[in-house]
């Protein structure tokens, strides 16, 4: 009786039913059914991207635990299976997809759900790794029933043999506040890395109630990775106004160490040195991963040949469509000679291309040149422009529909502008070349410029008759290569 009353109360309050005290089986059955019920609406929505990884339906946010294991790229993601919005108390599960080639993806059953019987309410972001016994494990931030993510979070682990089925570790919680010598607020998002035969875990958070963003570091004390010791603060955010750090990622790229942090705003990277004895990271340089305001909480994967890939959560879609959120394209990371980060779309993405249209040596002047794009709203455009004596160039992508807004990409030699987002983009001395890779996936626009600047925006989709206009101001320029392809679905 009491139970029926409680269920009714929760329905009336509009809260997801499995949040409080459900058994594990009830939680997953209900969550799966809720996703399935939303699929028909979500998947027929004309603005839903088709070549970006996304949940089959409902709300999703951060990519979690990307790992290459036994021939598959696995990605997990933050999922609210009950709603197409973030929802109360940010109730989260881990959704799951995998791919053999980064080209075609396969949705898999929900990987992790809250163990209501153990007092767990929500499963927040984290990572996957193999422990020293070779077992796949994931680590994540666990929010207890009625507990505050601000000052009561703990870190849990689950063990899996095939990455599809997971068992919560009997050692949970594997990291608690008791390890820390002082209070860490918003303590979350474990990420594991290795150096000098040691296994380390970093977490995000802040050291005072509303400031002191910092990355804390822990060292594993057993091969099962269930016992940890706090090794202190690895990195204090240099900006006094950075409120916190979410989703730290820390990895080696070439001979440098790179830290990604999500400080409630644009995602930042820091590059520098790590000392495995003192557990301190000293940053030499910094930058921004994406200058749009729709890319957040990225997570990286190391592939066996050493390549490092990153996916971010793309947000800012309209609500009420049965889905909300997707991941960025996989980006391959590198370091430039200038010591700054390089990002390129993973080369495998070219397998999604259909029939090419192309132009060579198009002279650009202040009269616009109009080119006809593939007849679709899922496409890639690649442009190699020699600015010559122009002081500004502009590409405008338009729908065939009269008065539809133009997607404008402009460059003045120092700043790239994509719609309303501005990014500094300096050319090397004497260099006049701009290389653009522009991906349009219905409502998602992802732009890569000279491998150094990325801008992601959520846009109004094009229609099936898009055109591209190009122009140069202040002198002539030449579009040496312009190519465009329709892009196929990843599903
Ligand atoms: C980042 C974040 C993480 C947290 C998760 C909850 O977007 O706030 O810090 O673990 O989302 O969904």
mmCIF file of N, CA and C and ligand atoms in Angstrom, residues 59 61-62 64 78-79 86 90-92 122-126 141 186 188-189 245-247 262 264 296-297 313, ligand 1:
data_model
loop_
_atom_site.group_PDB
_atom_site.id
_atom_site.type_symbol
_atom_site.label_atom_id
_atom_site.label_comp_id
_atom_site.label_asym_id
_atom_site.label_seq_id
_atom_site.Cartn_x
_atom_site.Cartn_y
_atom_site.Cartn_z
ATOM 1 N N UNK A 59 17.470 12.357 -23.093
ATOM 2 C CA UNK A 59 18.554 13.299 -22.777
ATOM 3 C C UNK A 59 19.890 12.583 -22.650
ATOM 4 N N UNK A 61 24.267 13.606 -22.004
ATOM 5 C CA UNK A 61 25.328 14.614 -21.943
ATOM 6 C C UNK A 61 26.698 13.953 -22.062
ATOM 7 N N UNK A 62 27.592 14.143 -21.145
ATOM 8 C CA UNK A 62 29.018 13.832 -21.340
ATOM 9 C C UNK A 62 29.315 12.453 -21.932
ATOM 10 N N UNK A 64 31.476 9.262 -21.665
ATOM 11 C CA UNK A 64 32.130 8.639 -20.507
ATOM 12 C C UNK A 64 32.934 7.424 -20.945
ATOM 13 N N UNK A 78 26.496 9.928 -20.537
ATOM 14 C CA UNK A 78 25.529 10.280 -19.501
ATOM 15 C C UNK A 78 24.139 10.301 -20.121
ATOM 16 N N UNK A 79 23.208 9.630 -19.478
ATOM 17 C CA UNK A 79 21.881 9.449 -20.064
ATOM 18 C C UNK A 79 20.814 9.618 -18.989
ATOM 19 N N UNK A 86 17.419 17.550 -19.004
ATOM 20 C CA UNK A 86 18.342 17.066 -17.967
ATOM 21 C C UNK A 86 17.602 16.421 -16.795
ATOM 22 N N UNK A 90 19.513 15.758 -11.840
ATOM 23 C CA UNK A 90 20.387 15.189 -12.871
ATOM 24 C C UNK A 90 20.536 13.683 -12.687
ATOM 25 N N UNK A 91 19.401 12.980 -12.736
ATOM 26 C CA UNK A 91 19.428 11.518 -12.658
ATOM 27 C C UNK A 91 20.154 10.972 -13.898
ATOM 28 N N UNK A 92 21.166 10.154 -13.676
ATOM 29 C CA UNK A 92 21.933 9.667 -14.818
ATOM 30 C C UNK A 92 22.208 8.171 -14.764
ATOM 31 N N UNK A 122 22.215 7.923 -8.671
ATOM 32 C CA UNK A 122 22.621 8.474 -9.966
ATOM 33 C C UNK A 122 24.073 8.143 -10.253
ATOM 34 N N UNK A 123 24.331 7.924 -11.558
ATOM 35 C CA UNK A 123 25.662 7.498 -11.983
ATOM 36 C C UNK A 123 26.231 8.572 -12.876
ATOM 37 N N UNK A 124 27.154 9.318 -12.363
ATOM 38 C CA UNK A 124 27.685 10.458 -13.112
ATOM 39 C C UNK A 124 28.950 10.063 -13.874
ATOM 40 N N UNK A 125 29.646 11.060 -14.369
ATOM 41 C CA UNK A 125 30.705 10.806 -15.353
ATOM 42 C C UNK A 125 31.910 10.080 -14.780
ATOM 43 N N UNK A 126 32.659 9.461 -15.682
ATOM 44 C CA UNK A 126 33.849 8.731 -15.273
ATOM 45 C C UNK A 126 34.579 8.148 -16.466
ATOM 46 N N UNK A 141 31.376 8.757 -10.654
ATOM 47 C CA UNK A 141 30.900 9.448 -9.456
ATOM 48 C C UNK A 141 29.502 8.949 -9.146
ATOM 49 N N UNK A 186 32.036 19.520 -5.082
ATOM 50 C CA UNK A 186 31.794 19.060 -6.461
ATOM 51 C C UNK A 186 32.893 18.084 -6.892
ATOM 52 N N UNK A 188 34.313 15.101 -8.344
ATOM 53 C CA UNK A 188 33.746 14.116 -9.275
ATOM 54 C C UNK A 188 34.576 13.891 -10.543
ATOM 55 N N UNK A 189 34.042 12.975 -11.351
ATOM 56 C CA UNK A 189 34.529 12.675 -12.697
ATOM 57 C C UNK A 189 35.928 12.061 -12.709
ATOM 58 N N UNK A 245 36.348 22.608 -11.703
ATOM 59 C CA UNK A 245 36.841 21.856 -12.840
ATOM 60 C C UNK A 245 35.961 20.624 -12.922
ATOM 61 N N UNK A 246 35.363 20.375 -14.102
ATOM 62 C CA UNK A 246 34.644 19.117 -14.306
ATOM 63 C C UNK A 246 35.421 18.297 -15.324
ATOM 64 N N UNK A 247 35.217 16.997 -15.261
ATOM 65 C CA UNK A 247 35.752 16.063 -16.264
ATOM 66 C C UNK A 247 37.215 16.296 -16.625
ATOM 67 N N UNK A 262 36.902 21.203 -17.836
ATOM 68 C CA UNK A 262 35.628 21.833 -18.201
ATOM 69 C C UNK A 262 35.183 22.684 -17.018
ATOM 70 N N UNK A 264 32.696 24.852 -16.396
ATOM 71 C CA UNK A 264 31.346 25.389 -16.624
ATOM 72 C C UNK A 264 31.304 26.327 -17.822
ATOM 73 N N UNK A 296 31.285 20.522 -24.634
ATOM 74 C CA UNK A 296 31.605 20.493 -23.198
ATOM 75 C C UNK A 296 31.989 19.082 -22.754
ATOM 76 N N UNK A 297 32.670 19.025 -21.619
ATOM 77 C CA UNK A 297 32.962 17.775 -20.903
ATOM 78 C C UNK A 297 33.574 16.683 -21.797
ATOM 79 N N UNK A 313 30.660 16.566 -25.522
ATOM 80 C CA UNK A 313 29.182 16.582 -25.524
ATOM 81 C C UNK A 313 28.725 17.845 -26.248
HETATM 82 C C1 LIG B 1 29.528 17.701 -16.775
HETATM 83 C C2 LIG B 1 28.869 17.071 -15.563
HETATM 84 C C3 LIG B 1 29.830 16.219 -14.772
HETATM 85 C C4 LIG B 1 28.921 15.271 -14.061
HETATM 86 C C5 LIG B 1 27.879 15.009 -15.120
HETATM 87 C C6 LIG B 1 26.498 14.740 -14.603
HETATM 88 O O1 LIG B 1 28.614 18.029 -17.774
HETATM 89 O O2 LIG B 1 28.286 18.063 -14.755
HETATM 90 O O3 LIG B 1 30.656 16.953 -13.901
HETATM 91 O O4 LIG B 1 29.568 14.107 -13.644
HETATM 92 O O5 LIG B 1 27.856 16.151 -15.948
HETATM 93 O O6 LIG B 1 25.654 14.381 -15.668
#
